[in-house]
mmCIF file of C-alpha atoms and ligand atoms in Angstrom:
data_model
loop_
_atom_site.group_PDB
_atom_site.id
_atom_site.type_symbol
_atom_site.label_atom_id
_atom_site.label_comp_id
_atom_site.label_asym_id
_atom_site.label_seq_id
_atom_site.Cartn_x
_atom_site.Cartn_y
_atom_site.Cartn_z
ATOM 1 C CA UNK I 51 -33.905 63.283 143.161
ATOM 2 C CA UNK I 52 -32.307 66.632 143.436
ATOM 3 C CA UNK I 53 -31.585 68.818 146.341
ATOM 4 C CA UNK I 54 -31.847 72.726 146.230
ATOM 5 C CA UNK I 55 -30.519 75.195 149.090
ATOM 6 C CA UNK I 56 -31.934 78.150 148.760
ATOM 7 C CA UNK I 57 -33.081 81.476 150.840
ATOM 8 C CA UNK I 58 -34.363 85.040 149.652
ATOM 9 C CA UNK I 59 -35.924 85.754 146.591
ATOM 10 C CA UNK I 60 -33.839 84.352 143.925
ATOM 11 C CA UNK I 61 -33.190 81.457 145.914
ATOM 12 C CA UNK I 62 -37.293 80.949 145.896
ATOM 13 C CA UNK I 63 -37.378 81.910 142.153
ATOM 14 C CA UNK I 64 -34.605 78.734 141.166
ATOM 15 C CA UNK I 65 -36.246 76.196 143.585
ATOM 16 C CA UNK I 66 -39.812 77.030 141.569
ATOM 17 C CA UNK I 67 -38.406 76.708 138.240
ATOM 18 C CA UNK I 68 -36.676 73.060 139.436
ATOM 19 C CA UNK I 69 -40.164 72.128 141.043
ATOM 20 C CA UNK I 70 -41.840 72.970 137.711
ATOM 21 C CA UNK I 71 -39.247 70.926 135.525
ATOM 22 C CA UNK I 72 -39.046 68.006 138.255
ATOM 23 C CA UNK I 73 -41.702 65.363 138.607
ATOM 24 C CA UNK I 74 -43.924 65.582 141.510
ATOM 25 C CA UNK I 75 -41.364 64.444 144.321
ATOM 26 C CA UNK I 76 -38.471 64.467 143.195
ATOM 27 C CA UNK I 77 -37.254 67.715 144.056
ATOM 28 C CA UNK I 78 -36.234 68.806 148.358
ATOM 29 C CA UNK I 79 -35.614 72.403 148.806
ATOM 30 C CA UNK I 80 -33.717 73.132 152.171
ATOM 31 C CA UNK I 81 -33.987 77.008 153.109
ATOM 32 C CA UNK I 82 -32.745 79.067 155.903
ATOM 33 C CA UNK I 83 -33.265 79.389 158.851
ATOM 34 C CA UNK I 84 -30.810 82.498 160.036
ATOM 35 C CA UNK I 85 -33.619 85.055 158.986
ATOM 36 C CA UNK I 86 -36.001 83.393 161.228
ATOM 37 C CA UNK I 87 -36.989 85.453 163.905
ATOM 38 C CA UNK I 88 -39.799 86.156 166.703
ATOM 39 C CA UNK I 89 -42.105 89.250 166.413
ATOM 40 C CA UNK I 90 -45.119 89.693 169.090
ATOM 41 C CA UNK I 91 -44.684 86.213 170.240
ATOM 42 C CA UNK I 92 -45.151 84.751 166.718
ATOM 43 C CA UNK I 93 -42.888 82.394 164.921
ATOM 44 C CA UNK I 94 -41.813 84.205 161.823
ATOM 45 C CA UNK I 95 -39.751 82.139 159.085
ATOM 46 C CA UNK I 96 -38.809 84.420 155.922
ATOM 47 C CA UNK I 97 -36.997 82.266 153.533
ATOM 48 C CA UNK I 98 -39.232 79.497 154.068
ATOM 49 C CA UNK I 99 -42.415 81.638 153.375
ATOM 50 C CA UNK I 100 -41.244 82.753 150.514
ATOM 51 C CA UNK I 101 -39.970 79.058 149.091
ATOM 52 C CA UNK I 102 -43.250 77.778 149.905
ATOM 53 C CA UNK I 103 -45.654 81.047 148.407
ATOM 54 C CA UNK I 104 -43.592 80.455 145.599
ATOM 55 C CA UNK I 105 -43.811 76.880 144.780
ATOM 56 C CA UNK I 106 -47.556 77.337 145.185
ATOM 57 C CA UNK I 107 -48.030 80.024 142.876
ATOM 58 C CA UNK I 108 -49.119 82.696 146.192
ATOM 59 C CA UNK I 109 -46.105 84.771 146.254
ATOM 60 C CA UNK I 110 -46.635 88.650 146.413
ATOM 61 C CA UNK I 111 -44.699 89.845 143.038
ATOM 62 C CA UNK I 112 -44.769 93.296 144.142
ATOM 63 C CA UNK I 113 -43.682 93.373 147.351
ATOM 64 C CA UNK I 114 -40.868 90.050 147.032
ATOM 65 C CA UNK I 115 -42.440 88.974 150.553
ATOM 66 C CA UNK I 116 -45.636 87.708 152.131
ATOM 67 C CA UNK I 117 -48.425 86.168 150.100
ATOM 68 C CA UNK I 118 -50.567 87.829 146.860
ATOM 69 C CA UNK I 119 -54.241 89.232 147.397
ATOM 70 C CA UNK I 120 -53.024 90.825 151.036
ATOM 71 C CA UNK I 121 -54.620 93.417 152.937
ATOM 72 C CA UNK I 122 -53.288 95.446 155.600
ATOM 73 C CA UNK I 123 -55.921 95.414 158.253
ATOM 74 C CA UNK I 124 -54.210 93.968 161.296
ATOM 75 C CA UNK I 125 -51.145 96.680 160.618
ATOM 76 C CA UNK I 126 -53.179 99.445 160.904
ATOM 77 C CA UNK I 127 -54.706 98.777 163.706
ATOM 78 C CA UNK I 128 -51.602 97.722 165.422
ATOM 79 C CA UNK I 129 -49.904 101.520 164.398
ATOM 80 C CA UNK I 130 -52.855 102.886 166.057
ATOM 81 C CA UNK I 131 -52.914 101.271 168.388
ATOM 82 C CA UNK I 132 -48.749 102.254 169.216
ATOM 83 C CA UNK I 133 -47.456 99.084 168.154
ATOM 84 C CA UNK I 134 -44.092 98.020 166.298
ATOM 85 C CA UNK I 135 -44.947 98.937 162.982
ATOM 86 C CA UNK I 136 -41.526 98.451 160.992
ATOM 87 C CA UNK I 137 -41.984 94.769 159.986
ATOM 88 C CA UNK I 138 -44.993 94.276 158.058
ATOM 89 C CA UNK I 139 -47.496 91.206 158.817
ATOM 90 C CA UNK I 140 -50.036 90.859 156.265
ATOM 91 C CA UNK I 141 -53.445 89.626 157.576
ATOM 92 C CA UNK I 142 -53.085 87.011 155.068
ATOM 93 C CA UNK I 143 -49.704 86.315 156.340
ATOM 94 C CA UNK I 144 -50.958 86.378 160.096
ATOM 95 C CA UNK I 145 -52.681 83.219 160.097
ATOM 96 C CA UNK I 146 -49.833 81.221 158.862
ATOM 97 C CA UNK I 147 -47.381 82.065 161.499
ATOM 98 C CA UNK I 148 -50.450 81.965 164.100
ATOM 99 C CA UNK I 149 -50.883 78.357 163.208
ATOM 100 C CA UNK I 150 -47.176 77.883 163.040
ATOM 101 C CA UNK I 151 -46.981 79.259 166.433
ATOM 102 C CA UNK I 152 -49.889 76.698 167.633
ATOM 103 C CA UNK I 153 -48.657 73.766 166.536
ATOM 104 C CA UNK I 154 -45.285 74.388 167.746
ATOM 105 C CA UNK I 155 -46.540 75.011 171.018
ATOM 106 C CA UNK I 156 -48.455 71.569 170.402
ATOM 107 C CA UNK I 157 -44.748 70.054 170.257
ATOM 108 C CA UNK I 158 -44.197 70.086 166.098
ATOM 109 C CA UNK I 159 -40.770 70.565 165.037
ATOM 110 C CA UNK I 160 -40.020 73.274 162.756
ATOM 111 C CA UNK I 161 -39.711 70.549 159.739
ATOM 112 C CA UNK I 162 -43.221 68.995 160.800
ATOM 113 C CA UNK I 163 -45.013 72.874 160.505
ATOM 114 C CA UNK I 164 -43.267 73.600 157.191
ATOM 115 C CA UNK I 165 -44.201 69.951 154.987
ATOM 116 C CA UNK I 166 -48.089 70.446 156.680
ATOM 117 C CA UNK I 167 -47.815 74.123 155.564
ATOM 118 C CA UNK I 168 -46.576 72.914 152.158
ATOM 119 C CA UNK I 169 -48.569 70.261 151.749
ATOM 120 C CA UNK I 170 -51.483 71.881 152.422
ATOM 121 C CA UNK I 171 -51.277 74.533 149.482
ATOM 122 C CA UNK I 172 -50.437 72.142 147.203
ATOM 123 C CA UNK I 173 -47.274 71.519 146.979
ATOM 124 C CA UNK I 174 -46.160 68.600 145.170
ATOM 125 C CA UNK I 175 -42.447 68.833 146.326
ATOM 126 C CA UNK I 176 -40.025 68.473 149.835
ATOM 127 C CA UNK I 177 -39.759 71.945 151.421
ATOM 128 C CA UNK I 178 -37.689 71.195 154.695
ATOM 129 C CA UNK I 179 -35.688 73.536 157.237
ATOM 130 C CA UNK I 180 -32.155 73.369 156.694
ATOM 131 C CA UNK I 181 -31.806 73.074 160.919
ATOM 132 C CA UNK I 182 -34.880 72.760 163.453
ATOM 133 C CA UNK I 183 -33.002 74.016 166.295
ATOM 134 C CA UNK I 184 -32.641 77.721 166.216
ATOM 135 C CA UNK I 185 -29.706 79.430 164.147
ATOM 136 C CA UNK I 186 -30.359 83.232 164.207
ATOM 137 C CA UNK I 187 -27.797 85.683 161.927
ATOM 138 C CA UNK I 188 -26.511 88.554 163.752
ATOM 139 C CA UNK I 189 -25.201 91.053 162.085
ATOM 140 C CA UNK I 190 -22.206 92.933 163.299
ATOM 141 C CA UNK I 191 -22.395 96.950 162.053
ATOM 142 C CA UNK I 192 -20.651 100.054 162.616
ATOM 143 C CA UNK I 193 -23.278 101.070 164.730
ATOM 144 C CA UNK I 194 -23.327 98.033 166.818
ATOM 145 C CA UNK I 195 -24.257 93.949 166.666
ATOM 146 C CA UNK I 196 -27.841 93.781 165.246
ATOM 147 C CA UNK I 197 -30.055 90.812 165.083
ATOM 148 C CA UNK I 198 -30.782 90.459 161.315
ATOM 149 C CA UNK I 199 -34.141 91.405 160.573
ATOM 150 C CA UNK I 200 -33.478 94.443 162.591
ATOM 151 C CA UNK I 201 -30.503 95.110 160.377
ATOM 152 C CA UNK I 202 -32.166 94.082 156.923
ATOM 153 C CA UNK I 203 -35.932 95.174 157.369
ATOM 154 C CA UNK I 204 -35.997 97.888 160.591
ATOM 155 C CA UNK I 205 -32.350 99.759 159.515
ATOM 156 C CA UNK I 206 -33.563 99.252 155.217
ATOM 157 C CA UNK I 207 -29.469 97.781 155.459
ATOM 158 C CA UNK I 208 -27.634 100.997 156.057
ATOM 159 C CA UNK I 209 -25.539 100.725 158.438
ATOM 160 C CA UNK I 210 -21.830 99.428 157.574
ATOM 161 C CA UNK I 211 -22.060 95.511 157.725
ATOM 162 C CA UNK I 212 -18.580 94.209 159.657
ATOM 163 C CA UNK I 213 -19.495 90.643 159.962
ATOM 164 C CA UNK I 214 -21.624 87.603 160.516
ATOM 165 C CA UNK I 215 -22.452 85.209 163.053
ATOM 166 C CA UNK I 216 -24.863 82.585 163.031
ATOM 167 C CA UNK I 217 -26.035 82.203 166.775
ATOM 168 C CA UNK I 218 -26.560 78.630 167.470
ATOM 169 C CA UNK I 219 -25.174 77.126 164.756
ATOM 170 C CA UNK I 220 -22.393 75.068 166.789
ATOM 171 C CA UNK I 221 -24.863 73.202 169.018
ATOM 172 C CA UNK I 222 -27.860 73.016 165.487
ATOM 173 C CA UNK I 223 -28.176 69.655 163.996
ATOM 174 C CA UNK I 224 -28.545 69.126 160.720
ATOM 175 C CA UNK I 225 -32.926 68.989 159.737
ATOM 176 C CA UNK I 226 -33.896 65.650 159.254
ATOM 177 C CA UNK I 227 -34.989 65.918 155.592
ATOM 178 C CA UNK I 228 -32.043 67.756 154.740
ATOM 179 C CA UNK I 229 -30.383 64.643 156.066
ATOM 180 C CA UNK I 230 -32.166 62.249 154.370
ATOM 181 C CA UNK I 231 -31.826 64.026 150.823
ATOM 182 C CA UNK I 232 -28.343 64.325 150.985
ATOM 183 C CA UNK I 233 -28.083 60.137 151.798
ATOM 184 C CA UNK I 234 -30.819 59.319 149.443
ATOM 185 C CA UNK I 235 -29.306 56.816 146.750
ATOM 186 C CA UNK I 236 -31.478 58.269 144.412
ATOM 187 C CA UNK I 237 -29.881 61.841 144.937
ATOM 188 C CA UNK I 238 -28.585 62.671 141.529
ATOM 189 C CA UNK I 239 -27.238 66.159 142.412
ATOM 190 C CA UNK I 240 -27.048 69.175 144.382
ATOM 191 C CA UNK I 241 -28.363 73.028 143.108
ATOM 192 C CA UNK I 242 -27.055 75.791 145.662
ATOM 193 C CA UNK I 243 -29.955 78.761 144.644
ATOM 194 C CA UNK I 244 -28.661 81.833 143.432
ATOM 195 C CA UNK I 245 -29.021 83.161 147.159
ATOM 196 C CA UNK I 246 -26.875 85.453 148.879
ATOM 197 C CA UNK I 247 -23.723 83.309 150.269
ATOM 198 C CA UNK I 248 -23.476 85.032 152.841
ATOM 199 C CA UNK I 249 -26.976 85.599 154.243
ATOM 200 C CA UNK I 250 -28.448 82.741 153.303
ATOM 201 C CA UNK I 251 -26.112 80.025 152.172
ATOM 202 C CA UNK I 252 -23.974 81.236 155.373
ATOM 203 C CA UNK I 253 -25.827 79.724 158.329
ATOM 204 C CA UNK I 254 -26.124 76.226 156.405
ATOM 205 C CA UNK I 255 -21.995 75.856 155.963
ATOM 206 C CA UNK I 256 -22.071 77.098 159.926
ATOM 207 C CA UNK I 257 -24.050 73.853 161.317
ATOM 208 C CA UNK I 258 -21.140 71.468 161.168
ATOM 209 C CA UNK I 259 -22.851 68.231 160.068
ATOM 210 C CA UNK I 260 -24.511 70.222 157.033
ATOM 211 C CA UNK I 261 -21.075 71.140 155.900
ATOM 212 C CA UNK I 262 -19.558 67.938 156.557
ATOM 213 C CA UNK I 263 -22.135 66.141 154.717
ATOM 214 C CA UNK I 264 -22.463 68.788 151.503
ATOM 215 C CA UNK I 265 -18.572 67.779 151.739
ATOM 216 C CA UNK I 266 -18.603 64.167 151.634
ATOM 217 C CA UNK I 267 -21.835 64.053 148.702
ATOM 218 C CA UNK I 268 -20.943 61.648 146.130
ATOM 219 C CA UNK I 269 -22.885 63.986 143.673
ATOM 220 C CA UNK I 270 -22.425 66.871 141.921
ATOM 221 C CA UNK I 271 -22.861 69.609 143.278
ATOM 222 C CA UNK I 272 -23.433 73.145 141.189
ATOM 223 C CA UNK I 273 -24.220 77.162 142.056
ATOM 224 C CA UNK I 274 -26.078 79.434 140.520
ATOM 225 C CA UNK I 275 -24.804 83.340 141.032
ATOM 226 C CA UNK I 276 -26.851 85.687 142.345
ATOM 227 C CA UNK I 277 -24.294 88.258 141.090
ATOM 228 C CA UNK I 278 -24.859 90.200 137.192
ATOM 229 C CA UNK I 279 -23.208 92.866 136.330
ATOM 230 C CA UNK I 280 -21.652 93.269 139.551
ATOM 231 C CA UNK I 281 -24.881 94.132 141.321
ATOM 232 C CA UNK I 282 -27.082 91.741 143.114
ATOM 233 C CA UNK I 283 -30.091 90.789 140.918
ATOM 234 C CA UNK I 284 -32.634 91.508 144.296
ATOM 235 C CA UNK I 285 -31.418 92.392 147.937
ATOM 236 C CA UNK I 286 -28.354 93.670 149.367
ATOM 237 C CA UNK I 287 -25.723 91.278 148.598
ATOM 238 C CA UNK I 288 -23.691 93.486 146.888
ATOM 239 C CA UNK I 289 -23.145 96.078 148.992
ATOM 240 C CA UNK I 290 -22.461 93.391 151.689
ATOM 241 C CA UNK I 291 -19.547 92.155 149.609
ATOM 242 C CA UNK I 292 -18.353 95.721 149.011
ATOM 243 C CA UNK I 293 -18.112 96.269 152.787
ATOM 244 C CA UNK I 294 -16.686 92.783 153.262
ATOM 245 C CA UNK I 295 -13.569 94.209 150.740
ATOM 246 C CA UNK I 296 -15.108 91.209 148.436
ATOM 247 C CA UNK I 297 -15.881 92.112 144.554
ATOM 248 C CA UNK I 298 -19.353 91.188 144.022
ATOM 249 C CA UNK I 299 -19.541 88.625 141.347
ATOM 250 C CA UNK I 300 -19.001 85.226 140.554
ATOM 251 C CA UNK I 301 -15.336 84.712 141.629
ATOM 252 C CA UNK I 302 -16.089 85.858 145.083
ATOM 253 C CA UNK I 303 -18.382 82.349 144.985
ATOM 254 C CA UNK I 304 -15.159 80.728 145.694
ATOM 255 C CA UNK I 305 -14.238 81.738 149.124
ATOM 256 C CA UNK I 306 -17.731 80.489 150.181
ATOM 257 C CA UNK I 307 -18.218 76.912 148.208
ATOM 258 C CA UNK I 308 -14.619 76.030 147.922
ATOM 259 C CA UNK I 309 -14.796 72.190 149.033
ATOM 260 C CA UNK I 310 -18.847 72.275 148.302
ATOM 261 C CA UNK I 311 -19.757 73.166 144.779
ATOM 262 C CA UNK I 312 -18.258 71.759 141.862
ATOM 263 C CA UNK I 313 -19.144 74.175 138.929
ATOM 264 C CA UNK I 314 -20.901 77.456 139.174
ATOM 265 C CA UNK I 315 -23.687 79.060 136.442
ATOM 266 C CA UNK I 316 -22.596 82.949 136.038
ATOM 267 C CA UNK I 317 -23.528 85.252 133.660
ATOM 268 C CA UNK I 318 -22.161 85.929 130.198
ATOM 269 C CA UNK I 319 -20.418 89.104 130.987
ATOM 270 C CA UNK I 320 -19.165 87.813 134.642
ATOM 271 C CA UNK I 321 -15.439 88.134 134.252
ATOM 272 C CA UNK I 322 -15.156 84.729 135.582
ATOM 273 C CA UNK I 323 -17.346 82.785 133.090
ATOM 274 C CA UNK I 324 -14.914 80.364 131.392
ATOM 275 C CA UNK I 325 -12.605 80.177 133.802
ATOM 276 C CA UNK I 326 -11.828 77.647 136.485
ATOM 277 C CA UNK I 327 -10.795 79.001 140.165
ATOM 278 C CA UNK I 328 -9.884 77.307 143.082
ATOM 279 C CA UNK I 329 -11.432 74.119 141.417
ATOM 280 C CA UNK I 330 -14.475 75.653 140.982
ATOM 281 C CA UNK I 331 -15.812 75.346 137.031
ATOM 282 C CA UNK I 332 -17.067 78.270 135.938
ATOM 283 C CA UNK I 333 -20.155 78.164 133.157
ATOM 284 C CA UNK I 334 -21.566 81.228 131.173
ATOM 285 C CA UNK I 335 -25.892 81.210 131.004
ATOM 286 C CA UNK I 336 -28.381 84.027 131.046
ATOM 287 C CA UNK I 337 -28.919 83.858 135.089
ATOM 288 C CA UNK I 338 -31.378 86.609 135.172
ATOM 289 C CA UNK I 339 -35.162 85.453 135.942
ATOM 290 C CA UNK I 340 -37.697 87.534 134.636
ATOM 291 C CA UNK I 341 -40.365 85.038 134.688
ATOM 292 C CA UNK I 342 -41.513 81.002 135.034
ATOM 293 C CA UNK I 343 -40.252 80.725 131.334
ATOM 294 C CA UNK I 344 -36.777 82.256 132.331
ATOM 295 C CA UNK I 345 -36.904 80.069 136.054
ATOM 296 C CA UNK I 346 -37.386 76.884 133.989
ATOM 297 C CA UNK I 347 -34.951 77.578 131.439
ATOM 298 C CA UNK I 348 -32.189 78.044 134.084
ATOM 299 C CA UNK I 349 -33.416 75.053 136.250
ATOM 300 C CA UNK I 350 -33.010 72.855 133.374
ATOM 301 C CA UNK I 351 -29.186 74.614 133.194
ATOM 302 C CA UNK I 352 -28.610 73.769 136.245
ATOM 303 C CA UNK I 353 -29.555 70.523 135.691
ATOM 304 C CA UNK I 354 -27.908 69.864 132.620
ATOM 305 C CA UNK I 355 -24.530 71.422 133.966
ATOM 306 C CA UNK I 356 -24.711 68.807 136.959
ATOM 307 C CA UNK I 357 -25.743 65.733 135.142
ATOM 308 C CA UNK I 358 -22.493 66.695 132.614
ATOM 309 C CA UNK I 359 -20.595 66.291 135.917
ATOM 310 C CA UNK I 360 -21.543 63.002 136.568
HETATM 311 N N1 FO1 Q 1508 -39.236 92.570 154.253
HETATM 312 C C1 FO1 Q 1508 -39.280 93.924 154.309
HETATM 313 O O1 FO1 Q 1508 -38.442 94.580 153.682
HETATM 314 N N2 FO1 Q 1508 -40.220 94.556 155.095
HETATM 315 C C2 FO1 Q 1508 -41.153 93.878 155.814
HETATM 316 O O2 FO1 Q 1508 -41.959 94.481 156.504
HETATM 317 C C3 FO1 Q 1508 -41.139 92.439 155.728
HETATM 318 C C4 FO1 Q 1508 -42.086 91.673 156.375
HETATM 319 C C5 FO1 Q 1508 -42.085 90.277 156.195
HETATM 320 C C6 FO1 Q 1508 -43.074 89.486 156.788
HETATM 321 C C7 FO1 Q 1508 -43.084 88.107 156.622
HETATM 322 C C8 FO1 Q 1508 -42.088 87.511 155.833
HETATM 323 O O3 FO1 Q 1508 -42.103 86.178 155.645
HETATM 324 C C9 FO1 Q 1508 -41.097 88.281 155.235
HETATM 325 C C10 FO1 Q 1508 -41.083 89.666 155.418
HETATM 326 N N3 FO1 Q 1508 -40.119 90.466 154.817
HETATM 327 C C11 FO1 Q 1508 -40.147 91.823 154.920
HETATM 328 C C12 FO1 Q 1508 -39.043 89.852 154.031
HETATM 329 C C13 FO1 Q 1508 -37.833 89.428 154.854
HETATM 330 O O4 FO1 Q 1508 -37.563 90.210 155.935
HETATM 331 C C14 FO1 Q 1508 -36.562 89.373 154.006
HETATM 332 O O5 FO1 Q 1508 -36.803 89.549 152.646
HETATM 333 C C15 FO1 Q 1508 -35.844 88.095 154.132
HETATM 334 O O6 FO1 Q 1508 -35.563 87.763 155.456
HETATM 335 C C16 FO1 Q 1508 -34.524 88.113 153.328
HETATM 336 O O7 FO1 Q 1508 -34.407 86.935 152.668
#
């Protein structure tokens, strides 16, 4: 059994190359949950959309959101008709978080929706919240605090970014798959995605029993950068770091995972590849994903690196 935490894009990309060298259950991804957000009354859960459309082959390769084959029917009509138009909802899209909203309403938990949602497209693998109770990033600016999908999506990232917090995390329990991977005898290690560690691996180390049980695993534990070349490889997190006075590669890993992760995967040229800091081991590989061949490749990295560990 392995465990992956993952949010955003490369996060998704990671957990699909694990679920494609894995056999069928052996793999639990736990995403985040601090993108998550309501948006005319619907229940609307990023970084888990994107996990799942990716681990069933659906995700929209274009765009880095929402599902393939979309049209754009219900977005129109809703700018004509003077609605908020700055987040896009496919039509596609729309009838997931409709039924997500429905059966939440009916009383499902958050981890309930997302294995049925799974499940039914296919999925062979665990796809769990990392937290059902609601932990919500808000991101503090120049211009002001800004809930985050206002911040990433409505202001494109501009303004300044001064800080994090992760709005409910104190009183958020820990989901109960994410629970049960992490005490699973079986568990043979834990992959943190190449996410954004602030953003997305963030609001996980916020919930105190996640932390405190990533801290007392009895298992490997190894990261994947998101960082090359000093740039992000998708999304913002390097400019974040920038603003945070951080250097954006794989040393800055350290501040985050110190106590959690074990060894980290960089990239060849990362100036930290080689060396260990703050106990953290870290390993040169080609981290960029171009495609399933390059998301397998790295998975079985990953793997490798961790099962070394052991
Ligand atoms: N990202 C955008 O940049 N613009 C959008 O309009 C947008 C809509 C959207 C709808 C559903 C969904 O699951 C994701 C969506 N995203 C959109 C992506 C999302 O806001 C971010 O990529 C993640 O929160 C960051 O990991």
């Amino acid at each position: 059994m392995i465990l992956a935490l993952a949010g955003g894009v490369g996060g998704a990309r990671l957990a699909n190359g694990l679920a494609h060298v894995l056999p069928a259950g052996e793999l639990t991804v736990a995403v985040n949950v601090g993108d998550d957000f309501t948006h005319l009354g619907l229940p609307i859960c990023p970084d888990i959309d994107t996990v799942t459309y990716t681990l069933a082959g659906r995700n929209n390769r274009e765009l880095g959101w929402g599902v393939s084959g979309e049209s754009w029917a219900f977005m129109d009509e809703l700018k004509a008709l003077g609605g908020p138009d700055w987040f896009n909802l496919g039509d596609r899209d729309l009838a997931k978080h409709a039924l997500r909203g429905e059966w939440q309403r009916q009383g499902w938990t958050l981890s309930q929706v997302t294995a049925e949602l799974a499940r039914r497209q296919g999925i062979p693998h665990a796809i769990v919240p990392m937290s059902d109770d609601p932990v919500r990033s808000m991101v503090l600016t120049d211009e002001g605090e800004l809930p985050f999908q206002d911040y990433f999506v409505r202001r494109r990232c501009e303004p300044r970014f001064v800080s994090i917090r992760y709005a409910g995390a104190e009183q958020a329990k820990i989901s109960p798959g994410l629970a049960e991977a992490l005490a699973d005898p079986a568990l043979e290690a834990v992959v943190v995605c190449p996410s954004n560690p602030v953003l997305s691996i963030g609001p996980f180390l916020a919930v105190t029993d996640i932390a405190a049980a990533l801290r007392a695993r009895r298992v490997p534990c190894v990261a994947v950068s998101p960082f090359i070349g000093g740039e992000a490889v998708k999304g913002p997190a390097a400019k974040i770091m920038r603003e945070l006075g951080e250097e954006p590669g794989a040393a800055s890993l350290v501040g985050h995972y110190a106590g959690i992760v074990d060894a980290v995967l960089c990239d060849h040229a990362d100036p930290a590849a080689g060396q260990t800091l703050g106990g953290i081991a870290f390993h040169a590989a080609d981290t960029l994903m171009r495609d399933d061949a390059d998301q397998q490749r790295l998975a079985h990295e990953a793997l490798a690196l961790a099962r070394g560990l052991a």
